CSV table of C-alpha atoms in Angstrom, one decimal:
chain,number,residue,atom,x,y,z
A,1,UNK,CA,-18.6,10.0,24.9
A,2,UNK,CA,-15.1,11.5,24.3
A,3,UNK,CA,-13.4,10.5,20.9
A,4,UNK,CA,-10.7,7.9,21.0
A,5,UNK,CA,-7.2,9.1,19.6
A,6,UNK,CA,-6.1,6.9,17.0
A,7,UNK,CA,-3.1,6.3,18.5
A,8,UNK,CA,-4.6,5.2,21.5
A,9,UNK,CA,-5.8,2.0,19.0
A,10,UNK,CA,-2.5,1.1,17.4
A,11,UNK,CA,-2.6,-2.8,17.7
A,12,UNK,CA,-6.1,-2.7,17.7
A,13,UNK,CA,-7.1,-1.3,14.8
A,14,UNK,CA,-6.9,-4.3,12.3
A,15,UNK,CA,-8.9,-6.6,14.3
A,16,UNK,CA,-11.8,-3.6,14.6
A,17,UNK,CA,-11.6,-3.2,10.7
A,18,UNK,CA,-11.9,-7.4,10.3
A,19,UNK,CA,-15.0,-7.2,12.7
A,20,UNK,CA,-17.0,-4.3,11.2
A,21,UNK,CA,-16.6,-6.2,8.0
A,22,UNK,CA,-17.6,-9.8,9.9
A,23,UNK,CA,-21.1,-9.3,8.9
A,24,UNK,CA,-21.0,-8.5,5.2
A,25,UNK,CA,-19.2,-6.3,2.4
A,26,UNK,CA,-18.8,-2.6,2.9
A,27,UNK,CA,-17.2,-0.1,1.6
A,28,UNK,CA,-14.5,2.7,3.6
A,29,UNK,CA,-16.8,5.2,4.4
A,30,UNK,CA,-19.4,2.9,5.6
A,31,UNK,CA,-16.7,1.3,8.1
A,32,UNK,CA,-16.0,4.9,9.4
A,33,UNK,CA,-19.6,5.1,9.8
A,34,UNK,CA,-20.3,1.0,11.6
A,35,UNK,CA,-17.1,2.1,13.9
A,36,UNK,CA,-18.8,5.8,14.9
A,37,UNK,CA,-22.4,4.2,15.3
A,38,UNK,CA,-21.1,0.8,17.1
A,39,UNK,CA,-18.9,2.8,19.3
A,40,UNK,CA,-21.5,5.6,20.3
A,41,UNK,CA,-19.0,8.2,18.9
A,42,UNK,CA,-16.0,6.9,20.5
A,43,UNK,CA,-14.3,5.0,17.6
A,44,UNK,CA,-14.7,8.1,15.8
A,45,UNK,CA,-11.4,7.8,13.2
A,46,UNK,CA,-10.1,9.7,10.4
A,47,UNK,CA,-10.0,9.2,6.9
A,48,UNK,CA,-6.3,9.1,7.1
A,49,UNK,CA,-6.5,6.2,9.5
A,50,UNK,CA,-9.0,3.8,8.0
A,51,UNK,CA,-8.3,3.8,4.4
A,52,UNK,CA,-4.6,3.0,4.8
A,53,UNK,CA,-5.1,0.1,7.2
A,54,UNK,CA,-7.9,-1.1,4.6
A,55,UNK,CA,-5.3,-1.1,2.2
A,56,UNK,CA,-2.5,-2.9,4.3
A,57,UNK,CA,-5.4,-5.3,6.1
A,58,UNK,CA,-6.2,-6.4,2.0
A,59,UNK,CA,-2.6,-6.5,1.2
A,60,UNK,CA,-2.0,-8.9,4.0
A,61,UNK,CA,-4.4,-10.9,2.7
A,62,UNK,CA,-7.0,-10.7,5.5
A,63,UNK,CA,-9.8,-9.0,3.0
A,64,UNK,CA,-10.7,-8.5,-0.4
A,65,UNK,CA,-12.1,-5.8,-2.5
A,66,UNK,CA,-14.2,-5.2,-5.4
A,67,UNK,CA,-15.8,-2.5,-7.1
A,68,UNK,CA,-19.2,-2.6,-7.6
A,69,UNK,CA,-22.1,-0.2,-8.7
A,70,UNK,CA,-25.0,0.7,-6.5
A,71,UNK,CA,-27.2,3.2,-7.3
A,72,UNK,CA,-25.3,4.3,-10.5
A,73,UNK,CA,-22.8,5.1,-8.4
A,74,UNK,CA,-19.1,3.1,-8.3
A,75,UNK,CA,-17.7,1.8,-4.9
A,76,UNK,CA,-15.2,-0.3,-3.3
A,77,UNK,CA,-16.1,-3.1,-1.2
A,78,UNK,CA,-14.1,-4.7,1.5
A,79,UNK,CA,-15.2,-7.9,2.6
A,80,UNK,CA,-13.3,-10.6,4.7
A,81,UNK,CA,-11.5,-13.4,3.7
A,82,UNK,CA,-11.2,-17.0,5.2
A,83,UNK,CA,-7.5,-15.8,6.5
A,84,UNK,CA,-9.1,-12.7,7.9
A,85,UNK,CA,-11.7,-14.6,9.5
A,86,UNK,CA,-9.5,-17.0,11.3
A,87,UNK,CA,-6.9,-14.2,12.1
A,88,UNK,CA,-9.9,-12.5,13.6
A,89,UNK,CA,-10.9,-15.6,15.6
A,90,UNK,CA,-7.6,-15.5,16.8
A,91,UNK,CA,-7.2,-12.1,18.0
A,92,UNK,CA,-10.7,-12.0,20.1
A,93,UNK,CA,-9.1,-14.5,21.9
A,94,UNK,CA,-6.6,-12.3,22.8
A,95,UNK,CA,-8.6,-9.8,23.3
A,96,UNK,CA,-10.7,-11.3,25.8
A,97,UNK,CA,-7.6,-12.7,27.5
A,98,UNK,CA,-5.9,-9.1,27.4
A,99,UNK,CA,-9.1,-6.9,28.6
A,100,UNK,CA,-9.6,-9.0,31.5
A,101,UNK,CA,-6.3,-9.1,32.6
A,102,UNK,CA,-6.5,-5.1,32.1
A,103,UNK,CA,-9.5,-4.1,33.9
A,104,UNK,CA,-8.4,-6.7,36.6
A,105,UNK,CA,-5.5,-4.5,37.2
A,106,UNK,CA,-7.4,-1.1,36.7
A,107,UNK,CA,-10.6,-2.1,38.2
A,108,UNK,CA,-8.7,-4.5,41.2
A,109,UNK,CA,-10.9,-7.3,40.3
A,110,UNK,CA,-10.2,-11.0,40.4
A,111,UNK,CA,-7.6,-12.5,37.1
A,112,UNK,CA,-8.9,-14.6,35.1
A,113,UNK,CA,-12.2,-12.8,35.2
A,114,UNK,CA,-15.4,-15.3,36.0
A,115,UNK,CA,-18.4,-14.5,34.9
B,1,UNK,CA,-34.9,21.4,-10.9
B,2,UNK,CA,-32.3,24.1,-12.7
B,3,UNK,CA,-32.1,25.9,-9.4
B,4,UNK,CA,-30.9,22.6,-7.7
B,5,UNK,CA,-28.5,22.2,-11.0
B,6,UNK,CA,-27.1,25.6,-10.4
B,7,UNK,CA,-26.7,24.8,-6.9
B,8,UNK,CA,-25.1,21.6,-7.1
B,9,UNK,CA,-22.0,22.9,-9.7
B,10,UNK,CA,-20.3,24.3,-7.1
B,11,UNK,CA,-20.3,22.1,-4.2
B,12,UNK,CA,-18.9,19.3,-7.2
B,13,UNK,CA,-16.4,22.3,-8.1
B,14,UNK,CA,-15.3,21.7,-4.4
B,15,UNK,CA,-15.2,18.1,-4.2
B,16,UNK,CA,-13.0,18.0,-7.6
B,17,UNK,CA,-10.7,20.9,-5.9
B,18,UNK,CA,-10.1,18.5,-3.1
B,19,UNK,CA,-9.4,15.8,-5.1
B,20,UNK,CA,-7.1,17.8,-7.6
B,21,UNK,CA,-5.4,19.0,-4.6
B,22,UNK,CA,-4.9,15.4,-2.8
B,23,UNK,CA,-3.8,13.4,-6.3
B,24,UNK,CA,-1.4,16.5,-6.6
B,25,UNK,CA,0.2,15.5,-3.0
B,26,UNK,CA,0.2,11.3,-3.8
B,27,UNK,CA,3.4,9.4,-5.3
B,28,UNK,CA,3.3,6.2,-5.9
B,29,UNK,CA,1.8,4.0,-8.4
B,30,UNK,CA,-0.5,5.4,-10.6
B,31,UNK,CA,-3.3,2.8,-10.7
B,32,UNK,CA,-2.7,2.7,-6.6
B,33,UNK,CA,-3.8,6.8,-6.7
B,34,UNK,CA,-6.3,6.3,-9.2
B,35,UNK,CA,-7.7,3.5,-6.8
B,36,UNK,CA,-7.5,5.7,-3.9
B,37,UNK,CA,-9.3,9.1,-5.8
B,38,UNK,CA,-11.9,6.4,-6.6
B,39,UNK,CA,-12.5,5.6,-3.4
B,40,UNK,CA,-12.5,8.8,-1.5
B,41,UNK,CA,-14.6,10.3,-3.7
B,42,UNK,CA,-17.4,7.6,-3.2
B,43,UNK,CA,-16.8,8.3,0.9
B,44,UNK,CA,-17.1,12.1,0.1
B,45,UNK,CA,-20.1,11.9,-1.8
B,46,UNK,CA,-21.6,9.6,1.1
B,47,UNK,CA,-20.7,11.6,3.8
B,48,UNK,CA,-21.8,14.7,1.8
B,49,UNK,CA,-25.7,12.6,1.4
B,50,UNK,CA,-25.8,11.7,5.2
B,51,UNK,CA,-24.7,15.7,6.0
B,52,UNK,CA,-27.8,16.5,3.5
B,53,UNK,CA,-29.8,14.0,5.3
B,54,UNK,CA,-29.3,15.7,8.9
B,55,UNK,CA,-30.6,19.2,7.2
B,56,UNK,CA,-28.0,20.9,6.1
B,57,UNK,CA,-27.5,22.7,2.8
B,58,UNK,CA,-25.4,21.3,0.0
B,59,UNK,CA,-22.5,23.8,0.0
B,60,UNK,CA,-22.7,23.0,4.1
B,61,UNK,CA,-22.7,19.2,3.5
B,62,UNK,CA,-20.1,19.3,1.2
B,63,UNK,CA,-17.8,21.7,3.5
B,64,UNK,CA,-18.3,19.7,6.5
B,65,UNK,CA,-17.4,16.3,4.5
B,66,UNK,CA,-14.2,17.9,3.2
B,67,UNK,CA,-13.6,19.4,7.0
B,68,UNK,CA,-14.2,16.1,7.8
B,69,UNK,CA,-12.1,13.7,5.4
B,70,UNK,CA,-9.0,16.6,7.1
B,71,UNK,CA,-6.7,18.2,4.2
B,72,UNK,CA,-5.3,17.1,1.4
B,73,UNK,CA,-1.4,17.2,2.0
B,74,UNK,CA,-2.6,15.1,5.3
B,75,UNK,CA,-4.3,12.7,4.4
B,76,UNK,CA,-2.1,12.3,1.0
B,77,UNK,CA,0.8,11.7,4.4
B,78,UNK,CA,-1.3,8.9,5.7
B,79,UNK,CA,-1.1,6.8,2.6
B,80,UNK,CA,2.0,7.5,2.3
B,81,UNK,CA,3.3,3.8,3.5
B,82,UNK,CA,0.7,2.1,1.6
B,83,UNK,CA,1.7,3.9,-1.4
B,84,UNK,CA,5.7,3.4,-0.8
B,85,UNK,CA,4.5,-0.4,-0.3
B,86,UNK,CA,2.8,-0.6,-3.2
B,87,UNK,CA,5.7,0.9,-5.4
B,88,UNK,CA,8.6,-1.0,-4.0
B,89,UNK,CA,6.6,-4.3,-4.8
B,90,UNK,CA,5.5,-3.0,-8.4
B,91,UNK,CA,9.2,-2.5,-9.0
B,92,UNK,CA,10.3,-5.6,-7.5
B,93,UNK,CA,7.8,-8.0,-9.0
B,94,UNK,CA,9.0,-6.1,-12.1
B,95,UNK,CA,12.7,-7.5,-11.7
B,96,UNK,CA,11.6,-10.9,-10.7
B,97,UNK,CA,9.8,-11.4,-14.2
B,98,UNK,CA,12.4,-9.7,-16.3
B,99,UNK,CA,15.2,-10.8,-14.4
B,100,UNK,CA,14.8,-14.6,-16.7
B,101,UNK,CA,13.9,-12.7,-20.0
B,102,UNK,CA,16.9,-10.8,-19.7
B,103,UNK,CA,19.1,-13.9,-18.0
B,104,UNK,CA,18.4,-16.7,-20.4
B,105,UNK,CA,20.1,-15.1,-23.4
B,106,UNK,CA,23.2,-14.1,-21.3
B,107,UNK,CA,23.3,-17.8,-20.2
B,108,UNK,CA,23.4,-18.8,-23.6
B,109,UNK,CA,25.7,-16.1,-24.6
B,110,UNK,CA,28.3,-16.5,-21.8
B,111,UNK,CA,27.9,-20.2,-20.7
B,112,UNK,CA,31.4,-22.3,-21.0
B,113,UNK,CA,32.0,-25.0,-23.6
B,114,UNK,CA,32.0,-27.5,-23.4
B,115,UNK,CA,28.6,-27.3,-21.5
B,116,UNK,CA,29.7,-29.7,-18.9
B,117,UNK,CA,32.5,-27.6,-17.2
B,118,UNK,CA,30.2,-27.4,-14.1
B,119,UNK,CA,29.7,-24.6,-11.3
B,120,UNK,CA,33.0,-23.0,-11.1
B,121,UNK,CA,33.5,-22.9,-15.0
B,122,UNK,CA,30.3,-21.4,-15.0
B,123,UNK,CA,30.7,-18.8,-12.5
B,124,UNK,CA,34.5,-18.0,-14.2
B,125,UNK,CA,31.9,-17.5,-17.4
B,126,UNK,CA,29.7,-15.8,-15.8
B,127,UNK,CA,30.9,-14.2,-12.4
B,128,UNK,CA,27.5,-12.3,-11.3
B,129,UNK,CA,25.3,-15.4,-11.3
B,130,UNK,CA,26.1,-14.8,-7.4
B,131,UNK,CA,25.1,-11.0,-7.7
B,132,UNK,CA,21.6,-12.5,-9.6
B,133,UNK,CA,21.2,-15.3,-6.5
B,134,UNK,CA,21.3,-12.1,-3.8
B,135,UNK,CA,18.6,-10.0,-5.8
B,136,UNK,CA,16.6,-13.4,-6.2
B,137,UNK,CA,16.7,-13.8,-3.0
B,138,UNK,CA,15.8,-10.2,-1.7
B,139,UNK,CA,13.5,-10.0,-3.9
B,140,UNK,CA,11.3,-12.8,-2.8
B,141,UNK,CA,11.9,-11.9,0.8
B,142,UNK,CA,10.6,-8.5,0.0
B,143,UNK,CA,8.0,-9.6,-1.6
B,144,UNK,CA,6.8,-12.3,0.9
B,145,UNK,CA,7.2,-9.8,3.9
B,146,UNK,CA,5.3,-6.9,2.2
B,147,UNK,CA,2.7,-9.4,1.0
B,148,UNK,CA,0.2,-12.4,2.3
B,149,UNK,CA,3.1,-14.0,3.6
B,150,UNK,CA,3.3,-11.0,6.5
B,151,UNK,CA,1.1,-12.6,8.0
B,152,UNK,CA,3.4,-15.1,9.8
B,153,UNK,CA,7.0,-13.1,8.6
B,154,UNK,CA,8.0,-10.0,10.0
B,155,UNK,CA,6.5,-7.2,8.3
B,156,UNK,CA,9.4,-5.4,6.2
B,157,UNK,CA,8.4,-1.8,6.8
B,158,UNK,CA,7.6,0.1,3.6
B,159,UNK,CA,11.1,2.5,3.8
B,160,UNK,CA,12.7,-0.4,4.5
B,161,UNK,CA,10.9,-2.0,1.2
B,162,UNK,CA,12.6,1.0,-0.6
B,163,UNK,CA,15.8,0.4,0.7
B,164,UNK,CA,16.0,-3.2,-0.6
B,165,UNK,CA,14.1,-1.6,-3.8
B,166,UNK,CA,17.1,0.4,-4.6
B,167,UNK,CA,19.4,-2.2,-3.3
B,168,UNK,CA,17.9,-4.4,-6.2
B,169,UNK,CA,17.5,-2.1,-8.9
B,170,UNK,CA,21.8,-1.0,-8.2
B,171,UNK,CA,22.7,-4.6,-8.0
B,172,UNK,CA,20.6,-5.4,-10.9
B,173,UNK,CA,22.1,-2.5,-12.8
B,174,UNK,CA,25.6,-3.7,-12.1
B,175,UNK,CA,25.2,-7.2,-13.2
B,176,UNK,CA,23.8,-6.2,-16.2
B,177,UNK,CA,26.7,-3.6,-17.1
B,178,UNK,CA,29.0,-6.3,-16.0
B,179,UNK,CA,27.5,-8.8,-17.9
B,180,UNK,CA,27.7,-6.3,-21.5
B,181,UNK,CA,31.4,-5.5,-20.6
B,182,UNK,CA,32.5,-8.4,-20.5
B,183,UNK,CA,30.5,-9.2,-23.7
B,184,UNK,CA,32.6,-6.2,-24.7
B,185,UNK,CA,36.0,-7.3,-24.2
B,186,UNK,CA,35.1,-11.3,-25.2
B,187,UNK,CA,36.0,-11.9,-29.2
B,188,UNK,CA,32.0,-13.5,-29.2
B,189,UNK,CA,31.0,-11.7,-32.6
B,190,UNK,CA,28.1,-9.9,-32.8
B,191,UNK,CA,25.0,-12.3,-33.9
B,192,UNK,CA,21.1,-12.6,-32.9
B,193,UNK,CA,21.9,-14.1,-29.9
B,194,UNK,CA,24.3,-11.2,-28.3
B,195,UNK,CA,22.3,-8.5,-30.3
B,196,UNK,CA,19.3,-9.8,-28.1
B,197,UNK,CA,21.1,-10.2,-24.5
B,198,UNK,CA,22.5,-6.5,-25.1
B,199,UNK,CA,19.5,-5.3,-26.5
B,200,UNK,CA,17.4,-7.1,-23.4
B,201,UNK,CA,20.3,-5.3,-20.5
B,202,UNK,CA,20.5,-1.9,-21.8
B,203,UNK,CA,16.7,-1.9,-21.9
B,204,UNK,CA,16.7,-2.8,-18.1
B,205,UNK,CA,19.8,-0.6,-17.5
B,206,UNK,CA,17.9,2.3,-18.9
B,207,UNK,CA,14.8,1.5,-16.7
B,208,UNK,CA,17.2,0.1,-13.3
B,209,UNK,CA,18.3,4.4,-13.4
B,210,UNK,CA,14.5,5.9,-14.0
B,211,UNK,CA,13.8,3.1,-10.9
B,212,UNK,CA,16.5,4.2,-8.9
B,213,UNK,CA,15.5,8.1,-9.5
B,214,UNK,CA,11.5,7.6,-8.8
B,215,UNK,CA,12.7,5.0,-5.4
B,216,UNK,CA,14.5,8.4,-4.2
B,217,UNK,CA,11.4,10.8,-4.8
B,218,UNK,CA,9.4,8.3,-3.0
B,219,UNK,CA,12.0,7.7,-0.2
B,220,UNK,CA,12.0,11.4,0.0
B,221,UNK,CA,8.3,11.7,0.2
B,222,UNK,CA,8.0,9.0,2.9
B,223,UNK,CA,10.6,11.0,5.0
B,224,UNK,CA,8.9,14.3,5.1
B,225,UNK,CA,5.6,12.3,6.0
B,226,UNK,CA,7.4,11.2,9.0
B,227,UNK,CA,7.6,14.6,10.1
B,228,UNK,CA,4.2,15.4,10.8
B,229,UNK,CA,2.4,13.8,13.8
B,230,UNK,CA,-0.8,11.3,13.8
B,231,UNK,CA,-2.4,14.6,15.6
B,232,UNK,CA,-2.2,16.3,12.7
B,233,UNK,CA,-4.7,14.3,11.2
B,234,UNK,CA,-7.4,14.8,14.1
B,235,UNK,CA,-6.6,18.7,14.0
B,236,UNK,CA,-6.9,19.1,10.7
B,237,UNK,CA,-10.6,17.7,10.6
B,238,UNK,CA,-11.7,20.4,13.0
């Protein structure tokens, strides 16, 4: 599968970031990794990309961090907050409204999609 | 074992090169770039294990994670907005929990008597109390629309944080050189009380200018970043 441009995820990305970290804590590297892996190597983003919208996400107060020590060795961990949760409840919504209308359009099927 | 110790110096040598060369590129907050060396080491050193653990050598692992993470003047660019953000609101937060320290002794200084003159003798006392409203009040916005609060308010974009950084820091600067001049050219003698307030404004004059010169580097920084395209980052990985 062809990597995604970053760009071609602005307005997307916070709402991946808040569901990689849905199931648990983790740290940056290991969301670059649950994106590659859950995307088969299309959500394949930079270092420049995910870090800074950690950042921003935990300034917003959608997550929180804390260091912590695993295997002698010191990392960060992100993990969501209650806000984050509910912000990310709020924006599958969207989602779901947004991709159906989408492929409805690109794939000339039926709006709102049934299923 | 010393083989492995002879052949692990220089891939660490790298890794510490790479760092160096990013912390040399960041601005911003120092505990923000500590934070940030932290924690792109720990992803280096992870990506450099699961490299190792598809077979490849060390000094390949740890060249491929490097190649990977892209270079350092990059990916120093992309947290360039996060840093700027981080700075504005370190300075502003700074002014908001002076800005009473400082105040209070001026009030007491300056404030007409008798005490019950009301607004307009007050302002005629002191005429920048409107001056200290407006940075209040930017201040808080800022800090709101940078912060939690961004959440339902309109995201203040981090140059736009810096301009109302410097917009503070100038305004600030001004009331408190207003506020010794006219101290200056009152007959109030010179007491505890004065000694304090003068003390407490040249203290925050002195740091309003070092504010006003490091808001400029970063302004400048976050400009130049501006230049380079999100492509950039992709390219440089390969």
């Amino acid at each position: 599968m062809l990597p995604m441009r970053p760009e071609l995820l602005k307005g997307h990305l916070d709402t991946l970031l808040l569901a990689v970290l849905e199931d648990g804590p983790q740290h940056g590297y290991a969301v670059i990794e649950t994106l590659r892996a859950g995307s088969s190597g299309a959500l394949d983003l930079p270092t420049g990309t995910v870090y800074p919208a950690l950042h921003r996400l935990e300034r917003a107060g959608l997550i929180a961090s804390d260091w912590e020590t695993v295997g002698g060795r010191r990392r960060r961990a992100y993990r969501l907050t209650t806000s984050g949760q509910a912000a990310l409840d709020d924006q599958r919504a969207v989602w779901e409204q947004f991709s159906a209308a989408v492929t409805a359009i690109l794939g000339r099927r039926a709006w709102p999609a049934t299923t | 074992m010393a083989r492995h110790h002879l052949s692990a110096q220089p891939d660490q040598a790298q890794v510490d090169a790479y760092l160096s060369a990013l912390a040399g590129w960041l601005h911003g907050p120092r505990r923000r770039r500590a934070r940030i060396l932290a924690e792109l080491k720990d992803g280096l050193t992870h990506a450099i294990d699961g490299h190792v653990s598809h077979g490849r050598s060390q000094p390949e692992a740890t060249s491929a994670a490097i190649a990977e993470f892209g270079a350092p003047q990059v990916v120093a660019q992309a947290f360039a907005g996060e840093l700027t953000a981080a700075h504005a609101r370190k300075t502003i937060a700074a002014y908001v929990a002076t800005g009473p320290l400082v105040g209070i002794w001026w009030l007491l200084l300056l404030r007409p008597y008798p005490w019950h003159g009301g607004l307009i003798a007050l302002l005629a006392a002191i005429p920048v109390i409107p001056m200290i409203a407006i940075i209040m009040a930017m201040a808080v916005g800022t800090l709101a629309t940078t912060g939690s609060l961004m959440r339902w308010l309109p995201e203040t974009h981090p140059r736009r944080a810096l301009t109302l950084t410097m917009t503070i820091a100038a305004l600030a600067l001004a009331a408190d050189v207003t506020v010794v001049a006219l101290y200056i050219r009152s007959d109030i003698p010179m007491q505890t009380l004065a000694a304090v307030a003068c003390t407490a404004s040249l203290i925050r004059i002195v740091g309003g200018a070092l504010t006003l010169r490091r808001t400029t580097t970063m302004r400048r920084w976050l400009d130049q970043t501006t230049s380079s395209s999100p492509r950039e980052d992709r390219d440089a990985r390969r």
